[in-house]
Each structure stands twice: as C-alpha cells, then as structure tokens.
C-alpha cells in the first residue's frame, strides 16, 4: 500500500515543534532534591571527561540514552539517530553500511573523532564517497555522546570538528536489581528492504567482584524502495559479536576488557562486486579511584581496532582490499582540591594512536589512491576546571600535539601547542551563560599526503602527492545559554533549553584541487588559506511524566578561500555544510506508562552548491511515528512507521535516494 503526502505537513511540524525534542543523555546520575525525592540528571562526558548535565555543559554537547534508542529508533540505523542531534549529519551509501559523521560541516580524514568504547575508529578508503567511515551494530549500542567543535581537547588529536563517543552494553544494563544474571532476546523485522534481525545478549555476575557480557546479532536485509518507487541496491547480511569482562579487585579499582567483531556481506560499486567488511575492536582498561584522597582518580586504556574492506572477483579470488588498523592508549588523572574559595578539578593526561594502512589491488590501482603507510599521533594535556561560589566556572587547558607520517620514501612530522578557555556564569540555578575559545590541530592523513596514481578511466588525470601539506589549525569561538526550569505547567515537570552560536576558523584547510598543468592535468590535496564555518544550534526538551516533547534545530554556513600574499581573496568556494534542519518530537505515556505513543517530524532545507562541492539536496519534510508497549517487565514490543507519507527525497551528501515508507517491528524479551 502506498501512502500519499498531506498538503501541509509543515503545519504538523509546527504543531509538534511547539512542544519540542531533545536528545536524552548517554548516562544518568541520581541527585537528591531538598525534599529528598530522587531526580534523574542526564550527563555527558566528552566535553571535559567530567560528568555534567546535558543542559549544564559549557559547550555544544548532546547525548542519546539506550532508553531513547529503543523507544524512538527501534532497530533503526545510526543515520536516523544522528539526524536528531543539532549540528550533526551523516554521509552514507545504500550499498555500503559504513557511516561517515559530519559535525558542523567538518568531516573526513579524522576531523571528527569517532570512538567505540573509547577506541578510535579511523578506517578510510579513497573514492567518490566519504573519506572516513565506521561500522557499528546498533543492537549492541548503549548510548551516543556528542560534543561539537574542538573544545574536547582531552579526547585526542585531530578532532577539530568534534567527538562522537559510542558505548556498548554492559552488565548493569542487562541484570535487574537483586539478580545475578540477565538475558535480552530481541527480534526485528522491516517491511522496506525486508528482512529479519535477531539479537541475544546476556550477562552474569561472577561473585561480587566481576561480571561477564556475551552477545551476538544476525541481520539480513534486502534492497529497499525509495519514495519514488526506485529499487535501491542495499541488501546485506550482518553478523556481530560482543564480549565484555569487568573485575573489581578492591574497592575503588576496576579492570575491564572488551572485544567485538562486526562482519557484513554486501554488493558494492558500479559492478555490484561481492564485498565483505570485518571490523574488530579490542580494549583493556584500568580505573583507580582512591578511597583516601581526592587527588587520585586515574584511568588508563589501551585499544586496538582494525577494519578490512575486501572485494572479490566472480571466482572468489581477492580483487582489492583496504586494511586499516589503529592501536592507541589513553591515560589521565583528575585531582579534586580547593584553594581558598575556589574548587578545582585538575586533569592531566596523555594519549597516542598509530594508524597502519595496507591496501592491495590485483586488477587496478586502488592501492595507489589509498596509499599504504604509517602515521603516529600523540599528545599531552592539562586542564583545570575552577568553580567559585556557585556562580562562576572557568575551564582552562593546554594541549600539545605531535605527529609523524611515513611510507617507504616519505617522512613528515610536526607539532603544536593549542589553548582552550571557557567561561561559565550561573546567575541562578535556572540559567547558565557560557563562552569559549578553543584551538584544535589536525595532522594531514596518509592519503592526503601520499596519494600518487592515475584516475581510473574514462576520466583522465593523475593524483599527485604533497609531502609539504601543513596541518590544519582550527580556532573556534562559541557562545551559548542553558535554561532549566521545573514546575512550569504542572508540578514536577521539567523544561530545558540549550542555544549555541559558533564560528570556526580553520587555517591551512586541506582539500583536493584540480591542476591544469602539466597536461592533461591532475588532482592534489593542497592547503587553502582559510575556511570558516558559523551557525546556530538549538535543542530543547519538556517532560511532565504523561507528556514529553523535544526540539532540535540547526543553521550552518561555511566557505573556504585562498588569499594571495597581498591579502586579496583569490577564490572562494562553499564547504560541505549541511542545510538547515528542524526535528520536532512529541509523545504521550498511557496505561501507567506501559504504553508510549510518539511522532517525529523532520523539516530539511534545500542546498544547492553541486558545482563546487558535488552535492546538492532538495527541501523535504518527513513524518515518523513510534510506539512502545510493555506487556510486563520482561516483554515489550516496539513499532516504528518511518516516512509514513512515502516522501521521495535524497539526503544531502548522499547519492542514493532515501527509503520510502518502512514499518519496523521489534519484540524484546528479558529473563
């Protein structure tokens, strides 16, 4: 059955927007009110590594909890989730389940640091799609935490666009209070790109000091159909597994280990080549929180990630492969103390990661266009969060970055010191004003520096290496206000709002240019003099127990340009900054909160700069409906009706039309 759009979906959007969404937080802590009642406070960590409420962070930070993932996006894709976060969008291909994240118009080559359980995901292969993707099983996901801009200096080198941190399930998410073990079994089914998914994950406590998590997912999807009845190649067969172990030898100490594997088979490219992606993530961590001193809160983590993208000839022999492995470590300590009337949270840390890229092409020259090599990036930082008398907060930090990049013939290195300063004013418990200045440093990638080969026919031209590339330097100014109110329309309700404005100036911005000479011309990554992105972001949330609503919106603009030695602009071109977007969500809880019904409306503006960026997009509106019913504490069912009016549209940055109407059902059993 086809659905036809109503004449004025925009009116529905406006109506829903009056109430408004916000992304819920990745984590929750309990606070005691003056009356002794327990309140839930949502927190994010990526901004400073210190747990802070979403509507109290002194930065553009958002998070989505596991409860919201299950309710609003049951069995969904990460691209759907990211669309509800202001300033964040994604670039994907229907015939490749990899996801590239764009934050405030910045993406590719590590400009946005993406982490899973603290491990960086640095896979990249050169082509006409995104230059930096990752692969993730949404069924294993516990939360998503996003900080926009380079203010997260404590989260490693290169993140001049922002940080996206994803956390997988742990034992506490699966074992009910008072129990020693728990299992979650989940079944899903899609109507568009039809196919089943099965996820089972369990946990058990091994005595009082340790616990184990073990789980797996199988999902098989067929090609989906767009709103314009176009069949889009998107079939895939995905399997994944997750193992976690946690041990607490003494009070205040914790050892953790995690291992995950993601495998997906699909057909990719113009020739629909058989493709297999295998992504592995291993982490080991140690946490020490002193019971005797506030000066010791130590965290240490080592990790290894590897993603192999392999394509096969019809006979089964390997045609080409892209193998990217990353090893890294992360060490920091937070000391809490006071000097007079000033409270300090002093964090000192260091981090490092090493990329190893190995490519092979038995039939063509993809191994030249995604060159093999090694890159080492390291850094050290100090950050102090000062609080005075409840109304003044200052965060100051310095970060030192260095890198070394090499292959068999080329060696390049560099280093820099980057400052950060944030000021927060709390005139009362309801209002927080903040302003910050932060610098970020991104070293050139292996591909940008070493690419050397011919463009595949029929297009003529050569890719020319550039060992003289300079690192990008981002300088971001951000200002905003957080508003938090209780008892607005009725007792015990909450209304929260965050409004942020920013401007990000990037010196020596790196992008690919076409050179006419020597004939027949060629392509090379070069430093533009400047790039500038600026915009506004809004997110708000209201909840009174029976009714909830939220609103997220963004307006972004960006350009890059060259300046000659005399100071005159030589050229100016737009960047891949996403169009304006508004997402409004509203819902109601019924039958003692066993039944939840909700709607989400999306309004996305047009974008037309294909001549400069290769991308354009039309204006469109979509409507999604979702529902959840809890039969008992152990059984619940979810239903999501996405793009209910079967709108025909293509998301900006994507080449393939987006799915038309899709009904997604999910059944969850816990025992």
XYZ file of C-alpha atoms in Angstrom:
671
model
C 0.000 0.000 0.000
C 1.354 3.449 -0.909
C 0.923 6.496 1.287
C 0.381 9.946 -0.170
C 1.586 13.179 1.449
C -0.873 15.515 3.058
C -0.964 19.033 1.629
C 0.596 20.681 4.644
C 2.987 18.513 6.568
C 4.683 21.754 7.601
C 1.654 22.612 9.755
C 2.085 19.339 11.606
C 5.759 20.122 12.082
C 4.981 23.496 13.585
C 2.380 21.990 15.870
C 4.724 19.355 17.161
C 7.570 21.859 17.464
C 5.632 23.953 19.951
C 6.170 21.179 22.471
C 9.681 20.141 21.304
C 12.695 17.196 21.485
C 15.953 16.843 22.865
C 18.310 14.103 22.771
C 18.399 12.323 26.077
C 21.673 11.752 27.762
C 24.117 8.963 27.445
C 24.249 8.453 31.168
C 22.142 9.309 34.196
C 23.078 10.081 37.797
C 20.824 10.408 40.805
C 20.547 13.646 42.763
C 18.661 14.286 45.986
C 16.284 17.230 45.979
C 15.601 19.359 49.043
C 12.530 17.251 49.747
C 14.549 14.018 49.494
C 12.985 12.839 46.239
C 15.284 11.207 43.719
C 15.711 13.108 40.450
C 17.368 11.852 37.280
C 20.092 14.123 35.917
C 21.277 13.444 32.368
C 25.020 13.821 31.817
C 27.630 13.886 29.059
C 31.358 13.193 29.350
C 33.030 14.050 26.046
C 33.284 17.789 26.713
C 35.648 17.595 29.706
C 35.705 13.930 30.878
C 33.766 15.168 33.929
C 30.102 14.137 34.212
C 27.941 17.204 33.579
C 24.256 17.610 32.810
C 23.369 17.930 29.128
C 21.793 21.320 29.840
C 24.669 22.369 32.099
C 27.673 21.648 29.871
C 29.595 24.731 28.800
C 29.668 23.568 25.177
C 27.519 22.284 22.345
C 27.066 18.771 23.728
C 24.267 16.243 23.301
C 23.648 12.607 24.129
C 21.170 9.835 23.462
C 20.438 7.148 26.020
C 19.685 3.481 25.469
C 16.062 4.054 26.505
C 15.604 6.647 23.758
C 17.340 4.430 21.203
C 14.848 1.664 21.962
C 11.766 3.900 22.043
C 12.385 6.332 19.172
C 14.635 4.301 16.844
C 13.842 0.600 17.419
C 16.029 -1.490 15.134
C 16.981 1.715 13.333
C 20.167 2.942 11.734
C 22.735 5.276 13.233
C 21.992 7.772 10.471
C 18.430 8.130 11.809
C 19.735 8.706 15.323
C 22.283 11.330 14.284
C 19.629 13.271 12.363
C 18.061 14.261 15.683
C 21.230 15.922 17.017
C 21.761 19.577 16.059
C 24.892 20.271 14.035
C 25.348 16.594 13.166
C 24.583 14.771 9.923
C 25.895 11.696 8.141
C 27.067 10.618 4.713
C 26.269 7.084 3.582
C 25.892 4.899 0.504
C 22.996 2.490 0.178
C 25.339 -0.281 -0.995
C 27.795 0.209 1.898
C 26.630 0.140 5.554
C 29.563 2.327 6.644
C 28.711 5.697 8.204
C 30.630 8.985 7.962
C 29.814 11.678 10.515
C 29.714 15.383 9.661
C 29.766 17.804 12.616
C 29.237 21.481 11.899
C 30.288 20.980 8.274
C 33.537 19.201 9.176
C 34.146 15.586 8.179
C 36.614 13.143 6.603
C 40.190 12.227 7.490
C 39.619 12.294 11.264
C 38.223 15.810 11.609
C 35.514 14.164 13.729
C 36.921 11.676 16.224
C 34.652 8.615 16.363
C 35.153 6.187 19.257
C 33.537 2.931 20.336
C 34.150 2.078 23.995
C 36.991 4.609 23.942
C 38.720 3.131 20.850
C 39.177 5.348 17.785
C 37.625 4.228 14.500
C 39.998 5.537 11.796
C 39.059 3.475 8.741
C 39.305 5.342 5.436
C 39.450 4.480 1.743
C 39.671 6.983 -1.064
C 36.910 7.251 -3.661
C 33.863 9.293 -4.635
C 32.276 8.731 -1.239
C 33.232 9.770 2.280
C 36.904 9.581 3.286
C 36.347 8.143 6.733
C 33.633 5.674 7.766
C 32.951 3.227 10.583
C 30.776 0.145 11.057
C 28.586 -0.454 14.097
C 25.890 -2.887 15.248
C 23.127 -0.684 16.640
C 21.674 -3.563 18.677
C 24.791 -3.569 20.888
C 24.687 0.179 21.456
C 24.032 1.590 24.917
C 24.469 5.329 24.321
C 25.783 8.040 21.995
C 27.599 11.110 23.324
C 28.458 14.041 21.016
C 30.458 17.215 21.613
C 30.626 19.675 18.727
C 33.727 21.715 17.936
C 37.380 21.343 19.067
C 36.593 22.009 22.750
C 37.197 18.327 23.592
C 40.982 18.697 23.753
C 41.086 15.858 26.287
C 39.866 13.360 23.660
C 42.887 13.185 21.395
C 44.433 14.760 18.349
C 42.690 15.857 15.173
C 39.120 16.382 16.400
C 38.684 19.905 15.031
C 35.070 19.124 14.134
C 34.018 17.318 17.295
C 33.843 13.991 19.103
C 31.302 11.167 18.764
C 31.635 8.575 21.509
C 29.550 5.392 21.471
C 29.301 2.942 24.369
C 28.191 -0.676 24.107
C 26.033 -2.578 26.597
C 27.461 -3.687 29.923
C 26.251 -5.988 32.691
C 24.368 -3.263 34.565
C 22.132 -2.749 31.503
C 21.107 -6.407 31.442
C 20.926 -7.608 35.049
C 17.937 -6.467 37.083
C 18.420 -5.196 40.618
C 18.732 -8.075 43.053
C 19.503 -10.625 40.312
C 22.805 -12.261 39.375
C 22.194 -12.744 35.654
C 20.053 -11.467 32.817
C 19.369 -12.161 29.147
C 17.825 -9.940 26.479
C 16.423 -11.553 23.339
C 15.255 -9.229 20.568
C 13.547 -9.907 17.217
C 13.079 -7.310 14.485
C 11.507 -7.116 11.037
C 11.460 -4.407 8.338
C 8.879 -4.019 5.574
C 11.028 -1.951 3.187
C 14.271 -3.707 2.446
C 12.522 -6.556 4.224
C 14.455 -8.870 6.420
C 14.730 -10.240 9.946
C 17.152 -9.428 12.743
C 17.863 -11.443 15.867
C 19.899 -10.173 18.811
C 20.689 -12.029 22.000
C 22.922 -10.688 24.743
C 23.332 -11.910 28.308
C 25.290 -11.068 31.430
C 26.124 -12.775 34.688
C 27.880 -11.755 37.880
C 30.778 -13.974 38.930
C 30.602 -13.390 42.655
C 30.601 -9.841 43.996
C 33.642 -8.557 42.124
C 33.273 -9.440 38.468
C 30.773 -9.810 35.646
C 30.695 -11.005 32.045
C 28.674 -9.918 28.991
C 28.312 -12.057 25.863
C 26.063 -11.393 22.871
C 25.532 -11.657 19.139
C 23.376 -10.280 16.319
C 22.260 -11.592 12.933
C 20.529 -9.332 10.437
C 19.622 -9.895 6.781
C 18.114 -7.114 4.688
C 17.052 -6.945 1.040
C 17.105 -3.968 -1.331
C 14.834 -1.120 -0.262
C 12.490 1.014 -2.385
C 12.571 4.805 -2.408
C 9.521 7.031 -2.156
C 9.664 7.312 -5.946
C 9.374 3.511 -6.364
C 13.056 3.165 -7.283
C 14.669 -0.056 -6.166
C 17.978 0.765 -4.459
C 20.774 -1.794 -4.078
C 21.143 -2.114 -0.302
C 20.948 -5.819 0.575
C 23.279 -7.010 3.318
C 23.889 -9.885 5.724
C 25.394 -8.717 9.016
C 26.726 -10.697 11.990
C 28.289 -9.284 15.102
C 29.524 -10.429 18.490
C 30.362 -8.700 21.784
C 32.293 -9.887 24.835
C 32.986 -7.860 27.982
C 34.622 -8.696 31.299
C 34.849 -6.477 34.383
C 36.765 -7.210 37.602
C 36.976 -5.151 40.790
C 39.893 -6.497 42.862
C 39.314 -3.955 45.658
C 37.023 -1.038 46.353
C 37.969 1.796 44.032
C 39.735 -0.389 41.454
C 38.280 -1.735 38.232
C 39.756 -3.756 35.371
C 37.824 -4.030 32.093
C 38.241 -5.904 28.844
C 36.043 -5.810 25.753
C 36.129 -7.435 22.336
C 33.710 -7.009 19.442
C 33.565 -8.197 15.858
C 31.340 -6.897 13.063
C 31.067 -8.770 9.731
C 28.868 -7.691 6.826
C 28.480 -9.121 3.309
C 27.008 -6.953 0.549
C 27.459 -5.919 -3.085
C 29.252 -2.622 -3.631
C 30.162 -0.385 -6.557
C 29.095 0.111 -10.157
C 29.778 -3.548 -10.944
C 27.976 -4.774 -7.785
C 31.110 -6.533 -6.540
C 30.850 -9.043 -3.688
C 32.215 -7.274 -0.620
C 32.968 -8.278 2.970
C 33.743 -5.857 5.781
C 35.239 -7.088 9.033
C 35.654 -4.626 11.916
C 37.300 -5.630 15.208
C 37.643 -3.598 18.394
C 39.664 -4.681 21.452
C 40.051 -2.619 24.626
C 41.614 -3.125 28.051
C 41.254 -0.575 30.824
C 42.136 0.146 34.425
C 40.413 2.639 36.737
C 41.652 3.664 40.198
C 39.565 5.923 42.392
C 41.277 6.470 45.734
C 39.125 5.961 48.826
C 41.520 8.103 50.874
C 42.415 11.008 48.607
C 40.517 13.235 46.165
C 43.777 13.718 44.270
C 43.664 10.305 42.608
C 41.047 9.408 40.008
C 43.135 7.581 37.427
C 42.067 5.995 34.138
C 44.225 4.032 31.705
C 43.091 2.333 28.490
C 44.820 0.580 25.608
C 42.984 -0.444 22.462
C 43.326 -1.937 19.017
C 40.869 -1.529 16.153
C 41.016 -2.979 12.673
C 38.705 -2.681 9.675
C 39.207 -4.664 6.480
C 37.144 -3.873 3.389
C 37.650 -6.685 0.848
C 36.135 -7.183 -2.614
C 36.148 -10.412 -4.615
C 36.186 -11.450 -8.255
C 33.371 -13.704 -9.551
C 35.546 -16.794 -8.990
C 36.083 -15.881 -5.341
C 39.656 -14.584 -5.625
C 40.508 -11.295 -3.913
C 40.202 -8.273 -6.201
C 41.172 -5.500 -3.813
C 41.368 -4.879 -0.085
C 41.701 -1.904 2.257
C 43.054 -2.809 5.687
C 43.324 -0.075 8.333
C 44.478 -0.855 11.857
C 44.778 1.527 14.807
C 46.457 0.935 18.165
C 46.326 3.500 20.923
C 46.438 4.363 24.574
C 44.753 6.939 26.786
C 45.939 7.906 30.287
C 44.640 10.658 32.556
C 44.118 11.563 36.208
C 41.678 14.030 37.725
C 42.601 15.606 41.061
C 39.946 17.449 43.078
C 41.036 20.043 45.633
C 40.371 23.597 46.824
C 42.491 26.737 47.099
C 40.636 29.120 49.346
C 37.142 29.672 47.938
C 37.986 28.096 44.561
C 37.302 24.412 43.831
C 39.494 22.677 41.247
C 39.152 19.621 39.048
C 42.614 19.304 37.544
C 43.001 16.738 34.747
C 46.426 15.791 33.395
C 46.693 13.221 30.646
C 48.361 11.858 27.541
C 47.202 9.869 24.539
C 48.614 8.274 21.425
C 47.418 6.355 18.404
C 49.165 4.721 15.467
C 47.482 4.080 12.122
C 48.739 1.349 9.818
C 47.237 1.315 6.317
C 47.761 -1.606 3.947
C 45.989 -1.709 0.593
C 46.145 -4.198 -2.257
C 44.571 -4.195 -5.741
C 45.163 -7.139 -8.058
C 43.314 -5.624 -11.037
C 43.591 -1.840 -10.751
C 45.431 0.906 -8.874
C 43.283 1.484 -5.785
C 46.386 0.710 -3.711
C 47.938 3.895 -5.133
C 44.858 6.036 -4.477
C 44.602 4.829 -0.869
C 48.337 4.535 -0.201
C 49.826 2.216 2.377
C 51.855 3.719 5.195
C 52.024 4.545 8.889
C 51.004 7.565 10.931
C 51.736 8.206 14.602
C 49.920 10.934 16.546
C 50.492 11.742 20.194
C 49.576 14.417 22.685
C 49.626 15.564 26.290
C 47.302 17.989 28.021
C 46.453 19.747 31.250
C 43.007 21.111 32.046
C 41.703 22.796 35.178
C 38.025 23.321 35.899
C 37.614 26.055 38.531
C 34.375 26.826 40.366
C 33.841 29.814 42.614
C 30.909 30.460 44.914
C 28.436 28.569 42.692
C 28.121 31.377 40.112
C 31.470 31.338 38.267
C 33.079 28.471 36.362
C 36.290 28.636 34.344
C 37.863 25.822 32.310
C 41.394 26.427 31.071
C 43.550 23.976 29.193
C 46.641 23.459 27.063
C 47.239 20.574 24.677
C 50.482 19.641 22.936
C 50.155 17.583 19.736
C 52.752 15.901 17.577
C 52.686 13.545 14.615
C 54.926 11.565 12.278
C 53.784 10.189 8.921
C 55.778 7.928 6.604
C 55.924 5.349 3.833
C 58.926 3.814 2.054
C 60.027 7.127 0.514
C 58.496 9.986 2.545
C 58.674 11.115 6.163
C 56.748 14.104 7.526
C 56.351 15.379 11.099
C 55.050 18.354 13.071
C 53.855 19.602 16.477
C 51.921 22.420 18.099
C 50.566 23.772 21.408
C 46.801 24.541 21.437
C 44.985 26.545 24.156
C 41.420 26.405 25.408
C 39.484 28.769 27.679
C 35.824 28.513 28.714
C 33.874 30.862 30.959
C 30.558 29.931 32.561
C 28.260 32.213 34.553
C 25.430 30.843 36.725
C 23.375 33.863 37.871
C 20.864 31.422 39.391
C 20.033 27.727 39.357
C 17.926 28.086 36.188
C 20.346 29.880 33.858
C 23.904 29.289 32.636
C 25.729 31.537 30.166
C 28.921 30.243 28.581
C 31.577 31.382 26.127
C 34.702 29.609 24.963
C 37.717 29.895 22.715
C 39.442 26.675 21.677
C 42.067 25.705 19.152
C 42.496 22.321 17.519
C 45.221 20.659 15.454
C 44.763 18.059 12.707
C 47.733 16.446 11.038
C 47.415 15.517 7.333
C 46.323 11.948 6.684
C 48.289 9.344 4.761
C 46.018 9.650 1.727
C 46.156 13.439 1.607
C 49.942 13.376 1.765
C 50.989 10.284 -0.202
C 48.305 9.647 -2.847
C 50.060 9.017 -6.180
C 48.416 7.383 -9.209
C 46.163 7.713 -12.235
C 42.445 8.330 -12.032
C 40.589 5.237 -13.272
C 39.200 5.587 -16.833
C 37.285 7.066 -18.510
C 38.292 10.222 -16.535
C 41.850 11.315 -17.310
C 44.238 12.858 -14.800
C 46.777 11.987 -12.166
C 46.696 12.223 -8.384
C 49.853 13.966 -7.206
C 51.318 13.557 -3.687
C 52.007 16.591 -1.480
C 54.535 15.957 1.304
C 54.565 19.717 2.031
C 50.988 19.775 3.381
C 50.668 21.794 6.576
C 48.396 20.661 9.431
C 45.008 22.320 9.863
C 44.615 24.775 12.762
C 41.047 25.356 13.982
C 40.146 28.402 16.058
C 36.620 28.253 17.418
C 34.594 30.828 19.321
C 31.387 29.531 20.889
C 28.718 31.194 22.999
C 25.528 29.840 24.439
C 22.926 29.689 27.159
C 21.423 26.768 29.087
C 17.963 27.166 30.658
C 16.485 24.709 33.166
C 13.052 25.126 34.756
C 10.880 22.952 36.999
C 7.146 23.157 37.749
C 6.451 25.166 34.592
C 2.983 23.946 33.603
C 2.377 21.490 36.420
C 4.185 20.155 39.474
C 7.313 18.085 38.875
C 7.567 18.861 35.162
C 10.842 19.961 33.527
C 11.668 22.320 30.670
C 15.259 22.517 29.394
C 16.759 24.537 26.548
C 20.233 24.984 25.046
C 21.027 27.639 22.422
C 24.533 27.802 20.940
C 26.212 30.073 18.387
C 29.672 29.342 16.993
C 32.309 30.389 14.479
C 35.099 28.025 13.466
C 38.034 29.483 11.511
C 40.375 26.862 10.060
C 43.792 27.959 8.825
C 45.529 25.833 6.165
C 42.329 23.891 5.478
C 43.130 20.849 3.300
C 41.069 19.954 0.244
C 41.562 18.447 -3.192
C 42.054 20.761 -6.165
C 42.384 20.174 -9.915
C 45.547 21.498 -11.590
C 45.540 22.177 -15.324
C 49.286 21.706 -15.736
C 51.186 19.660 -16.547
C 48.702 18.379 -19.136
C 46.368 16.515 -19.069
C 46.031 17.903 -15.559
C 45.799 16.255 -12.183
C 44.459 16.334 -8.641
C 46.322 17.229 -5.473
C 45.449 17.882 -1.839
C 46.500 21.441 -1.004
C 46.230 23.906 1.854
C 43.615 26.600 1.398
C 44.424 29.773 3.289
C 41.225 29.713 5.329
C 37.908 28.010 5.893
C 35.148 29.463 8.019
C 32.019 27.829 9.382
C 29.438 29.531 11.565
C 25.943 28.827 12.727
C 23.329 28.358 15.424
C 22.078 25.232 17.182
C 19.021 24.712 19.346
C 17.780 21.818 21.424
C 15.018 21.776 23.988
C 13.040 19.223 25.971
C 9.860 19.186 28.050
C 8.577 16.287 30.184
C 5.814 16.111 32.791
C 5.593 12.339 33.080
C 2.462 11.967 30.965
C 3.630 14.091 28.011
C 7.093 14.625 26.555
C 8.336 16.732 23.669
C 11.595 17.959 22.214
C 13.015 20.191 19.503
C 16.376 20.228 17.708
C 17.457 22.648 15.017
C 20.495 23.935 13.146
C 21.549 26.638 10.700
C 25.083 26.309 9.285
C 27.132 28.162 6.685
C 30.678 27.544 5.520
C 33.184 28.648 2.868
C 36.845 28.159 2.020
C 39.078 30.604 0.196
C 42.610 31.349 -0.919
C 44.326 34.635 -0.107
C 47.330 35.911 -2.042
C 50.363 37.479 -0.299
C 48.907 40.958 -0.806
C 45.862 39.973 1.255
C 43.315 39.754 -1.560
C 40.939 36.812 -1.908
C 41.799 34.717 -4.963
C 38.931 32.227 -4.812
C 36.012 31.377 -2.593
C 34.020 28.132 -2.550
C 31.345 26.654 -0.268
C 32.098 23.771 2.083
C 30.006 20.634 2.635
C 27.957 22.324 5.344
C 24.544 20.635 5.768
C 21.290 22.557 5.153
C 19.102 23.918 7.910
C 17.157 21.236 9.752
C 14.420 21.120 12.382
C 13.380 17.920 14.161
C 10.350 18.025 16.443
C 9.216 15.113 18.593
C 6.196 14.738 20.867
C 4.648 11.829 22.705
C 2.333 10.640 25.443
C 2.534 7.891 28.077
C -0.638 5.941 28.882
C -1.836 2.952 30.940
C 0.504 3.598 33.881
C 3.301 4.315 31.389
C 3.070 0.837 29.857
C 2.098 2.387 26.501
C 4.063 5.182 24.853
C 2.997 6.830 21.590
C 5.047 9.421 19.744
C 5.606 11.311 16.493
C 8.702 12.870 14.965
C 8.576 15.472 12.199
C 11.648 16.460 10.177
C 11.978 19.597 8.078
C 15.171 19.870 5.993
C 16.072 22.832 3.805
C 17.390 22.857 0.255
C 21.082 23.015 -0.538
C 22.409 23.837 -3.985
C 26.192 24.021 -4.363
C 26.821 20.992 -6.575
C 29.171 22.902 -8.896
C 31.638 23.499 -6.061
C 31.133 20.502 -3.768
C 29.464 17.880 -5.946
C 26.470 17.752 -3.586
C 23.008 19.271 -3.624
C 19.709 18.496 -1.966
C 16.069 19.500 -2.225
C 13.847 20.682 0.600
C 11.753 17.920 2.147
C 9.607 17.029 5.131
C 9.075 13.581 6.646
C 6.965 12.213 9.459
C 7.789 9.193 11.638
C 5.555 7.517 14.218
C 6.713 5.245 17.044
C 5.062 3.238 19.809
C 6.139 1.004 22.663
C 4.002 -1.285 24.818
C 5.274 -3.134 27.887
C 3.251 -6.311 28.409
C 5.268 -6.900 31.585
C 8.700 -6.161 32.995
C 10.005 -8.959 30.772
C 8.175 -8.442 27.461
C 7.851 -5.302 25.370
C 7.008 -4.525 21.744
C 8.022 -1.586 19.567
C 6.628 -0.326 16.284
C 8.135 2.422 14.134
C 6.477 3.806 10.999
C 9.151 5.812 9.202
C 8.468 8.232 6.340
C 4.769 7.495 6.666
C 3.835 9.686 3.678
C 6.340 7.829 1.451
C 8.188 11.031 0.596
C 10.657 10.764 -2.302
C 13.880 12.567 -1.287
C 17.658 12.238 -1.154
C 19.506 13.265 1.982
C 22.195 15.894 1.423
C 25.695 14.348 0.971
C 24.162 11.053 -0.210
C 23.981 9.906 -3.835
C 21.175 7.376 -3.355
C 17.520 8.247 -2.688
C 16.431 7.567 0.881
C 13.981 4.772 1.769
C 10.265 5.334 1.286
C 7.707 4.197 3.835
C 9.055 1.498 6.145
C 7.334 -0.294 9.014
C 9.722 -1.715 11.577
C 8.546 -4.049 14.353
C 10.590 -5.220 17.320
C 9.884 -7.654 20.165
C 12.099 -7.718 23.265
C 12.161 -10.498 25.871
C 14.113 -10.221 29.123
C 14.710 -13.074 31.514
